[in-house]
XYZ file of N, CA and C in Angstrom:
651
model
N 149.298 185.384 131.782
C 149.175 184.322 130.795
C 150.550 183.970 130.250
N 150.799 182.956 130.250
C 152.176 182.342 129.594
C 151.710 181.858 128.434
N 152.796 182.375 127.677
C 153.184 181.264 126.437
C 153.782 181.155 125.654
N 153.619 179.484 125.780
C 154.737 178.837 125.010
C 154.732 178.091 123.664
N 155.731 178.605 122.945
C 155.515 178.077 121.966
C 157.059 177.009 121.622
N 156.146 175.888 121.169
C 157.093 174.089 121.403
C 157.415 173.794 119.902
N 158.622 172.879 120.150
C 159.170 172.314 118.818
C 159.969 173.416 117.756
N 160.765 174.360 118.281
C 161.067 175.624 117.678
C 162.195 174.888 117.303
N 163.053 175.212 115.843
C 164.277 174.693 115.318
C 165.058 175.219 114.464
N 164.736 176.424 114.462
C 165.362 178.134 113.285
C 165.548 178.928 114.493
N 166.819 179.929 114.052
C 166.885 180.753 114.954
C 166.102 181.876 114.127
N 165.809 182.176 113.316
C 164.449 182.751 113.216
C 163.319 182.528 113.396
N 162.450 181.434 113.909
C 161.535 181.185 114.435
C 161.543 181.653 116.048
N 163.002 180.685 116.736
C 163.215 181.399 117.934
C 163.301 183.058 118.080
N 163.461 183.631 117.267
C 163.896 185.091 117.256
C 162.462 185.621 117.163
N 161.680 185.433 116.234
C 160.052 185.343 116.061
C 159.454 185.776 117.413
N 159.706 183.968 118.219
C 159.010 183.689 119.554
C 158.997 184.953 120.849
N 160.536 185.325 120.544
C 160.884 185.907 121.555
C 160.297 187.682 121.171
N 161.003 187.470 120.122
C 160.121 188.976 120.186
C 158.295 189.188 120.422
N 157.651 188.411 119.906
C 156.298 188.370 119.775
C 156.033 188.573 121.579
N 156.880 187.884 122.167
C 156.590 187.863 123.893
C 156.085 186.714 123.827
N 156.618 185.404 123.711
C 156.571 184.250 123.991
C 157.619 184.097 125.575
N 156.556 183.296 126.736
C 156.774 183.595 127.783
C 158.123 182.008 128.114
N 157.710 180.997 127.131
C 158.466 179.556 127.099
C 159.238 179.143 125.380
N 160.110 178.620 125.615
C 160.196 178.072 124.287
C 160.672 176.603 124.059
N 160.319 176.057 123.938
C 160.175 174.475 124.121
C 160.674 173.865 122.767
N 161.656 172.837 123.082
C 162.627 172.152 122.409
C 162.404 170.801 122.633
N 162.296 170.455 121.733
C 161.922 168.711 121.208
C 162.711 167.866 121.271
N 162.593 166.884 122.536
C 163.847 165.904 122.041
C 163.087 164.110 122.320
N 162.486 164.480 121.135
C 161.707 162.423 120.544
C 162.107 162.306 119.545
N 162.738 161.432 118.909
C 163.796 161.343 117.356
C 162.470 161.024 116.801
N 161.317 160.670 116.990
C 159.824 160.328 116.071
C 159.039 161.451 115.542
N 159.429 162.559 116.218
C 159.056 163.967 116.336
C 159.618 164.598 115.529
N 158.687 165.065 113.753
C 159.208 165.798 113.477
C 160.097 167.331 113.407
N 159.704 167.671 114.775
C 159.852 168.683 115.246
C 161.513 168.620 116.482
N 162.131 167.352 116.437
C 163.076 166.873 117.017
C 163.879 167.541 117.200
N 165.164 167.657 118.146
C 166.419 168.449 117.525
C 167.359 168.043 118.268
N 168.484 167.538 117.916
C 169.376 166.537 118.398
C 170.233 167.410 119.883
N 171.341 167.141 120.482
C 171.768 167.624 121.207
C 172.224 168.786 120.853
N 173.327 168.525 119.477
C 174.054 169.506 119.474
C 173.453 170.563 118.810
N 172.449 170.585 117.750
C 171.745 171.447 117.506
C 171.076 172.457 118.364
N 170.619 171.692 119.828
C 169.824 172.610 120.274
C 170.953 173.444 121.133
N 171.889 173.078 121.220
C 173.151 173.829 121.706
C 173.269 175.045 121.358
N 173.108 174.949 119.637
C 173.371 176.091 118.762
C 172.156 176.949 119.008
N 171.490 176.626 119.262
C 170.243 177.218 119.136
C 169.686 177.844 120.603
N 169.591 177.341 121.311
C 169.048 177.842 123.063
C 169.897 179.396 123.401
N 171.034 179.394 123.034
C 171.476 180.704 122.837
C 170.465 182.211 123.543
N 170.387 182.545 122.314
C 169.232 183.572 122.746
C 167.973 183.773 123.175
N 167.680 182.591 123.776
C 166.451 182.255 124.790
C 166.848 182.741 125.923
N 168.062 182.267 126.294
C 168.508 182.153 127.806
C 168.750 184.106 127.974
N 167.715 183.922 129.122
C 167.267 185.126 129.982
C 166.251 185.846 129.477
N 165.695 185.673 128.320
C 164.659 186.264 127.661
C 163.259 185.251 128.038
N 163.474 184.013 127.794
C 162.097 183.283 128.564
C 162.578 182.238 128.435
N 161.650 181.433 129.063
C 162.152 179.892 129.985
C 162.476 178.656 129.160
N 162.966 178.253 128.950
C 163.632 177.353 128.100
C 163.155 175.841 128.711
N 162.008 174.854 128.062
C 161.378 174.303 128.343
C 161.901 173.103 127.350
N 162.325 171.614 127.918
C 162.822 170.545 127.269
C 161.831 169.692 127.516
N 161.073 169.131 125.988
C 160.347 168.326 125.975
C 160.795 166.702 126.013
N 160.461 165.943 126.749
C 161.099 164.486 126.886
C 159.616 163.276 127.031
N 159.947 162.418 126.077
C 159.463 161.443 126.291
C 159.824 159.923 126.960
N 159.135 159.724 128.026
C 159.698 158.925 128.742
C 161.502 158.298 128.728
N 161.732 159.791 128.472
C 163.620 159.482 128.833
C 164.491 158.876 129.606
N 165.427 158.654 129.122
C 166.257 157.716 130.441
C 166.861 158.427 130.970
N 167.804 157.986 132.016
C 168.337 158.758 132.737
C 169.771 159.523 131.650
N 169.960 158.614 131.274
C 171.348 159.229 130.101
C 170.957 160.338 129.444
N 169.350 160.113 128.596
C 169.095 161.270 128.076
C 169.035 162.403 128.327
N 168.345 162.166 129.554
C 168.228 163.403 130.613
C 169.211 164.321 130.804
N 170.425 163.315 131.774
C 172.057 164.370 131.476
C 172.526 164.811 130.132
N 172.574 163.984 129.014
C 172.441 164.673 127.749
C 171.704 166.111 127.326
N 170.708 165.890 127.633
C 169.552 167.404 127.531
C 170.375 168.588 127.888
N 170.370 167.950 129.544
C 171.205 168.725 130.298
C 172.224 169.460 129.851
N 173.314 168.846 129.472
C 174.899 169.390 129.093
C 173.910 170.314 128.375
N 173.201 170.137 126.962
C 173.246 170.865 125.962
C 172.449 172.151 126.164
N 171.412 172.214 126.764
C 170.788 173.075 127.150
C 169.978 173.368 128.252
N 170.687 172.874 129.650
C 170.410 173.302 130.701
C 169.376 174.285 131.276
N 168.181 173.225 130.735
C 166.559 173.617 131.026
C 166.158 174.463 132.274
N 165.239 175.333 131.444
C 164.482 175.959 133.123
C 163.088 174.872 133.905
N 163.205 174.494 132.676
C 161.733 173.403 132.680
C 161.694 172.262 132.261
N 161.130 170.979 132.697
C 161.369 169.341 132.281
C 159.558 169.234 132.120
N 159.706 169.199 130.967
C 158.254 168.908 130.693
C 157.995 167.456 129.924
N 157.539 166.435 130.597
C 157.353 165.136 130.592
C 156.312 164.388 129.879
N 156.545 164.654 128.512
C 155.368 164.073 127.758
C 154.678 162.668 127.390
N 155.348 161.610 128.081
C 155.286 160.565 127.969
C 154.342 159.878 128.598
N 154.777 158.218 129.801
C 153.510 157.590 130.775
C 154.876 157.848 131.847
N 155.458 158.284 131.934
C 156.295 158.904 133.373
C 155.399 158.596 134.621
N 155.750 158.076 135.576
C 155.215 157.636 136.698
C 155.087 159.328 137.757
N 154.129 158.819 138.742
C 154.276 160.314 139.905
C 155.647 160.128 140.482
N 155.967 158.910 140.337
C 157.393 158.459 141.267
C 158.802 159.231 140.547
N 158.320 158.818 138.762
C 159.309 159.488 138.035
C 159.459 161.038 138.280
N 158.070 161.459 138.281
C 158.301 163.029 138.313
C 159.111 163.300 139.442
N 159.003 162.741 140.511
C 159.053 163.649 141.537
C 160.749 163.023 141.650
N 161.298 161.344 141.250
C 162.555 161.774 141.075
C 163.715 162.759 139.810
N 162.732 163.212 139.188
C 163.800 164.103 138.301
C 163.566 165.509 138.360
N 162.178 165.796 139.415
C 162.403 167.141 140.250
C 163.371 167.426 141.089
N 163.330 165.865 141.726
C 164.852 166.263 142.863
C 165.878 165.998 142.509
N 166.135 165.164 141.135
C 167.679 165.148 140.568
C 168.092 166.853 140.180
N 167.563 167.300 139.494
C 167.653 168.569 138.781
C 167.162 169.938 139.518
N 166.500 169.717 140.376
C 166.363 170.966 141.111
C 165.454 172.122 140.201
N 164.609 171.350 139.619
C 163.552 172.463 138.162
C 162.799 172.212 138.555
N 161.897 173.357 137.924
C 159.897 172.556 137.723
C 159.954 171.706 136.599
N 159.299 170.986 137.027
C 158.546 170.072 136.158
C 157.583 170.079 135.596
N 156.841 169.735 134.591
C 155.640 169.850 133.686
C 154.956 168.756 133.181
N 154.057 168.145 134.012
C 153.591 166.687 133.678
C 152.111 166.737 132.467
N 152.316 166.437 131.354
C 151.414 166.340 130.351
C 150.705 164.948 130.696
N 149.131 165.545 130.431
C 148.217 164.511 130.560
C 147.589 164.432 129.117
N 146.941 163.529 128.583
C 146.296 163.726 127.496
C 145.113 163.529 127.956
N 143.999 163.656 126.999
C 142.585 163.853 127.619
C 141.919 163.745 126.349
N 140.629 162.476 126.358
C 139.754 162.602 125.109
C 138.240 162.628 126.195
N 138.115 162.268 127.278
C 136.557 161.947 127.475
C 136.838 162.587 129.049
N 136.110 162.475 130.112
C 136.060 162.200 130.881
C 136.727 161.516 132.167
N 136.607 160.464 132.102
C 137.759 159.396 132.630
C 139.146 159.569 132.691
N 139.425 160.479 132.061
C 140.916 160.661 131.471
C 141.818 161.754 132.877
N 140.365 162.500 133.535
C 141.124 163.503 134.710
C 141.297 162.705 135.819
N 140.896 161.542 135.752
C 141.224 161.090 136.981
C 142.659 160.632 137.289
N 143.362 161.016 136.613
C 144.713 160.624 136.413
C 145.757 161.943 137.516
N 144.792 163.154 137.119
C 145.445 164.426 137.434
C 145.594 164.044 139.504
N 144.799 163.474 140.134
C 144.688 162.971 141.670
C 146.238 162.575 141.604
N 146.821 162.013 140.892
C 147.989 161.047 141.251
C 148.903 161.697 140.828
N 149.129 162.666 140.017
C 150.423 163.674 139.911
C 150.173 164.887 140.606
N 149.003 165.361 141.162
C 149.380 166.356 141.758
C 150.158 167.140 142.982
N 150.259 166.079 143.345
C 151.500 166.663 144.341
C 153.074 166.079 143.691
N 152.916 165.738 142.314
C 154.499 165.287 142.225
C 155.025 166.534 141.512
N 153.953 166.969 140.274
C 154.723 168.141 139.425
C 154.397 169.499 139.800
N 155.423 170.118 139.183
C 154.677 171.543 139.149
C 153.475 172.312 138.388
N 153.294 171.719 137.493
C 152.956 172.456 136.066
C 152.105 171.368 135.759
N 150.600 171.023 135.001
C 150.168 170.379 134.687
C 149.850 170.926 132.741
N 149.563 170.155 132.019
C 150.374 170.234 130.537
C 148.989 169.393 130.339
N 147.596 169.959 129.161
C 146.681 168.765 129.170
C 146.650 169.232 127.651
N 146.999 168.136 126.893
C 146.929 167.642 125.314
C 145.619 166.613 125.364
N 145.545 166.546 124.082
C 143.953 165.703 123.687
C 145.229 164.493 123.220
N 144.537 163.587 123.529
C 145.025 162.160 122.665
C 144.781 162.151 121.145
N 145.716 160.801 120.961
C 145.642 160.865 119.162
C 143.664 160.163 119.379
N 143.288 159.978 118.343
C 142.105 159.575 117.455
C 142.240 157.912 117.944
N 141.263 157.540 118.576
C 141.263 155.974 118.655
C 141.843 155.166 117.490
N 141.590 155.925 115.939
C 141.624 155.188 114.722
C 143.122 155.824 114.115
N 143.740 156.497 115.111
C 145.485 157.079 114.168
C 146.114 156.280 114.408
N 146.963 156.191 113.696
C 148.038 155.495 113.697
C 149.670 155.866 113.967
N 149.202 157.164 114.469
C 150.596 157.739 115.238
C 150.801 157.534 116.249
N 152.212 157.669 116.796
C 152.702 157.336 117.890
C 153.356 158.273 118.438
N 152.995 159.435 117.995
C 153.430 160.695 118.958
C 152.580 161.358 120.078
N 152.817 161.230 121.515
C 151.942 161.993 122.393
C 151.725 163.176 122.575
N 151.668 164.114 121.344
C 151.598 165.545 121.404
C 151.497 165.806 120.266
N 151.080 167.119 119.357
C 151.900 167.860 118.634
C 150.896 166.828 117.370
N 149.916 166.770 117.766
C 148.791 166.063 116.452
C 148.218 166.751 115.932
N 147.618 168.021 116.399
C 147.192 169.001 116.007
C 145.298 168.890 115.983
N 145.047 168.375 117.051
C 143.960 168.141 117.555
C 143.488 168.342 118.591
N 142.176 168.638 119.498
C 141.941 169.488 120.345
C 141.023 168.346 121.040
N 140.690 168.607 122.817
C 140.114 167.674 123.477
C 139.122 168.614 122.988
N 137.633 168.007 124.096
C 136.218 169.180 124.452
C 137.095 169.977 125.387
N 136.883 171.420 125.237
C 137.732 172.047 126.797
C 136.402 171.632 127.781
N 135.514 172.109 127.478
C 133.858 171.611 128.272
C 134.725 170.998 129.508
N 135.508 169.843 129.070
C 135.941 168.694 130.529
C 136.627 169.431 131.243
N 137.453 170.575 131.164
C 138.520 170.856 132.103
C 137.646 172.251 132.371
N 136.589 172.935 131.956
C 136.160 174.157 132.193
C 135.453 173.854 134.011
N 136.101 175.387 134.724
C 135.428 175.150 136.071
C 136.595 174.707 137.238
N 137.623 173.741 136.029
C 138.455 172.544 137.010
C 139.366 173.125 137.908
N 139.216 172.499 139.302
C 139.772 173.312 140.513
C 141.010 172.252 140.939
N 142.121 173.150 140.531
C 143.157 172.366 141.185
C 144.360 173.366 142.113
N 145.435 171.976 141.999
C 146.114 172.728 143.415
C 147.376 173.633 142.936
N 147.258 173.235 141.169
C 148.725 173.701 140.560
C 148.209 174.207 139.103
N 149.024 175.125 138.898
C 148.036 175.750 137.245
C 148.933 174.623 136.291
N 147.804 174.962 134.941
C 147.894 173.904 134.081
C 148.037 175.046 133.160
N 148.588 174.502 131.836
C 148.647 174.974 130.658
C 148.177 174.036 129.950
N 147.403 175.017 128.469
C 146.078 174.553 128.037
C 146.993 174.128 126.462
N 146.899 172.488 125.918
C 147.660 172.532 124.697
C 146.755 171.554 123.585
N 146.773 171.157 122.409
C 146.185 170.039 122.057
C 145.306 170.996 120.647
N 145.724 171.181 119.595
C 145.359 172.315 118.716
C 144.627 173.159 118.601
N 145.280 174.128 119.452
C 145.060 175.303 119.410
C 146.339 176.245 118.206
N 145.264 177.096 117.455
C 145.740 178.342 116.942
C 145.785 179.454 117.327
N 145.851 180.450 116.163
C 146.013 181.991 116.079
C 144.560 181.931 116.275
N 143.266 181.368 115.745
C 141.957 181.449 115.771
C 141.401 181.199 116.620
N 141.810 180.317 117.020
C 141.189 179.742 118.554
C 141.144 179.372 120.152
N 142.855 180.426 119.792
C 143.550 180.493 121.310
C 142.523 181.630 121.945
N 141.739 182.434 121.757
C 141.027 183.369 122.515
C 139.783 182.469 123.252
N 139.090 181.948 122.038
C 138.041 181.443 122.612
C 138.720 180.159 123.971
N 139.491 179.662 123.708
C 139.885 178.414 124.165
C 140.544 178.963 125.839
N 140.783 180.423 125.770
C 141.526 181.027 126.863
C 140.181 181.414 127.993
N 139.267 181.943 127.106
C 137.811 182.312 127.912
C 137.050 181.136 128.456
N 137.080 179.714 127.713
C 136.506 178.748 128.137
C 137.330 178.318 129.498
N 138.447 177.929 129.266
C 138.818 177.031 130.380
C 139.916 178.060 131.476
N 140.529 179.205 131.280
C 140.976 179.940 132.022
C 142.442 179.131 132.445
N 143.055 178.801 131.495
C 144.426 178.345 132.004
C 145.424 179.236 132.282
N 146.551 178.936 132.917
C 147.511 179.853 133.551
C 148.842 179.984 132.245
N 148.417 179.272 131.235
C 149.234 179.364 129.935
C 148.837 178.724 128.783
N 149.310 178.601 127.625
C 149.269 178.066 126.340
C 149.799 177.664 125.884
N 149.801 176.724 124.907
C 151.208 175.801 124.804
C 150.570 176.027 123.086
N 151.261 176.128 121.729
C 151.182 175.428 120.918
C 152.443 175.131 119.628
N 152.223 174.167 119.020
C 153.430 173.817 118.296
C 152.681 173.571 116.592
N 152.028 172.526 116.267
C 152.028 172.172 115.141
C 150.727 173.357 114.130
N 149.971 174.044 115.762
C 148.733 175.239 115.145
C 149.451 176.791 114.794
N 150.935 176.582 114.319
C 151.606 177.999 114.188
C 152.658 177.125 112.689
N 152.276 176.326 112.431
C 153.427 175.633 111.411
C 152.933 175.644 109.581
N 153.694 175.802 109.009
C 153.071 175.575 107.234
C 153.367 174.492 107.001
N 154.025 172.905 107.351
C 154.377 171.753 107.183
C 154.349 171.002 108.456
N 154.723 169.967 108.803
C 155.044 169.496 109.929
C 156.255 169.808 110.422
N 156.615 170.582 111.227
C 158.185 170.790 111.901
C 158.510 172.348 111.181
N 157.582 172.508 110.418
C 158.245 173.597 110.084
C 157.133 175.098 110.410
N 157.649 176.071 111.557
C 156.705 177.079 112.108
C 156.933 178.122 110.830
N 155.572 178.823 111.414
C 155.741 179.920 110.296
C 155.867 181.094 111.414
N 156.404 182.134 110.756
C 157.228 183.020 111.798
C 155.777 184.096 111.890
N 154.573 184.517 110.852
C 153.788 184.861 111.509
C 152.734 184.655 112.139
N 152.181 183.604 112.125
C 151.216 182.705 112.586
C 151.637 182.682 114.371
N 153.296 182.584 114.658
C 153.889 182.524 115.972
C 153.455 184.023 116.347
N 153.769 185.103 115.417
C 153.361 186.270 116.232
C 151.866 186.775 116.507
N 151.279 185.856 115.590
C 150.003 186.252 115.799
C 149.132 185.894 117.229
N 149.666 184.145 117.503
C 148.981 183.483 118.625
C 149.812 183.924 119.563
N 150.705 184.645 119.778
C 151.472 185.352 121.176
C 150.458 186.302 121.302
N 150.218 187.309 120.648
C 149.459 188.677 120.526
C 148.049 188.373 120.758
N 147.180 187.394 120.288
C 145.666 186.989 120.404
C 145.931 186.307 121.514
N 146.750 185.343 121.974
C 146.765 184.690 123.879
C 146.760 185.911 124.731
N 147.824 186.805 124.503
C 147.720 187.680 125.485
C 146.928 188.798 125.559
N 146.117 188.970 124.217
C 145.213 189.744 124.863
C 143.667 189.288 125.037
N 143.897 187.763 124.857
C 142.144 186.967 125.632
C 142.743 187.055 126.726
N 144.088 186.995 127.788
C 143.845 187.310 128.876
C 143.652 187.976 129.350
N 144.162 189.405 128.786
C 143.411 190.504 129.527
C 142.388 190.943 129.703
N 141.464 190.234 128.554
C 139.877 190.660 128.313
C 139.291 189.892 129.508
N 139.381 188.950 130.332
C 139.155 187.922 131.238
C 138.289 188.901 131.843
């Protein structure tokens, strides 16, 4: 079981992650995102990730500039693509960069997996968040703190593991691990006391309750 925990911006939170046995740690770069963190910040910060677990750069439909930007600053193990990124996109900034990739789908009904046919042979990693609320008025594709039905993805046979994200907590990462059996966990805003801001035990708690609903499997 992997996991990752996204939008980290204290090196005590990062310090948190890593000790708890957080398997990813995922860094925000959407300036809309409270959870954001500019280049040079995350400079300061990626530090003591590197070799302890995988250092995962979140991007929303980025340009190519941004991309090398990311790059210089913290030279990702992982490009995780939260945006409407094309299969074409994925698969050219797998071969610019030579990484896995992580293509996030969002998901409220049904209809919504049929999307997964057309990236699966581009990414590595499939990433399934619930969409905002027909009636929100945000414009962030992640990190809402809201959960699909897992019901839709329970059973689901594919060719590449997915990690399971879209609000999940310390409470509900077990059940949510037994329902749908993902190959990881992703969460960011279900470990936080504000928006952007994690709480350092809530992070150790959902490391410790993910990893041991997997072993109970």
């Amino acid at each position: 079981m992997y996991v990752k925990i996204c939008g980290l911006s204290t090196p005590g939170t990062i310090e948190a992650g890593l000790q708890a046995g957080a398997n990813w740690i995922g860094f925000v770069f959407f300036p809309k995102s409270p959870r954001h963190v500019g280049y040079g910040k995350a400079k300061e910060l990626v530090g003591p990730v590197r070799g302890k677990a995988s250092i995962v750069a979140l991007t929303v439909n980025a340009s190519d500039d941004e991309l090398e930007a990311i790059d210089r600053s913290i030279n990702p193990d992982i490009w995780q693509l939260h945006g409407s990124e094309s299969p074409e996109r994925v698969r050219e900034i797998k071969q610019r960069y030579g990484r896995p990739v992580m293509k996030a789908l969002t998901i409220r009904d049904r209809e919504d997996l049929a999307a997964i046919s057309r990236y699966e042979e581009a990414c590595d990693i499939f990433l399934f968040d619930a969409k905002p609320p027909t009636d929100s008025k945000t414009d962030l594709p992640g990190g809402n703190g809201i959960a699909f039905d897992w019901r839709l993805i329970e059973n689901l046979k594919l060719k590449k593991p997915f990690v399971l994200a879209g609000g999940l907590d310390p409470d509900n990462v077990s059940e949510a691990i037994r329902l749908t059996r993902p190959q990881g966990v992703d969460v960011s805003s279900g470990i936080e006391s504000a928006p952007g801001i994690k709480d350092r035990q809530k992070i150790v708690d959902f490391v410790q309750r993910a990893k041991q609903a997997a072993q109970d499997f």
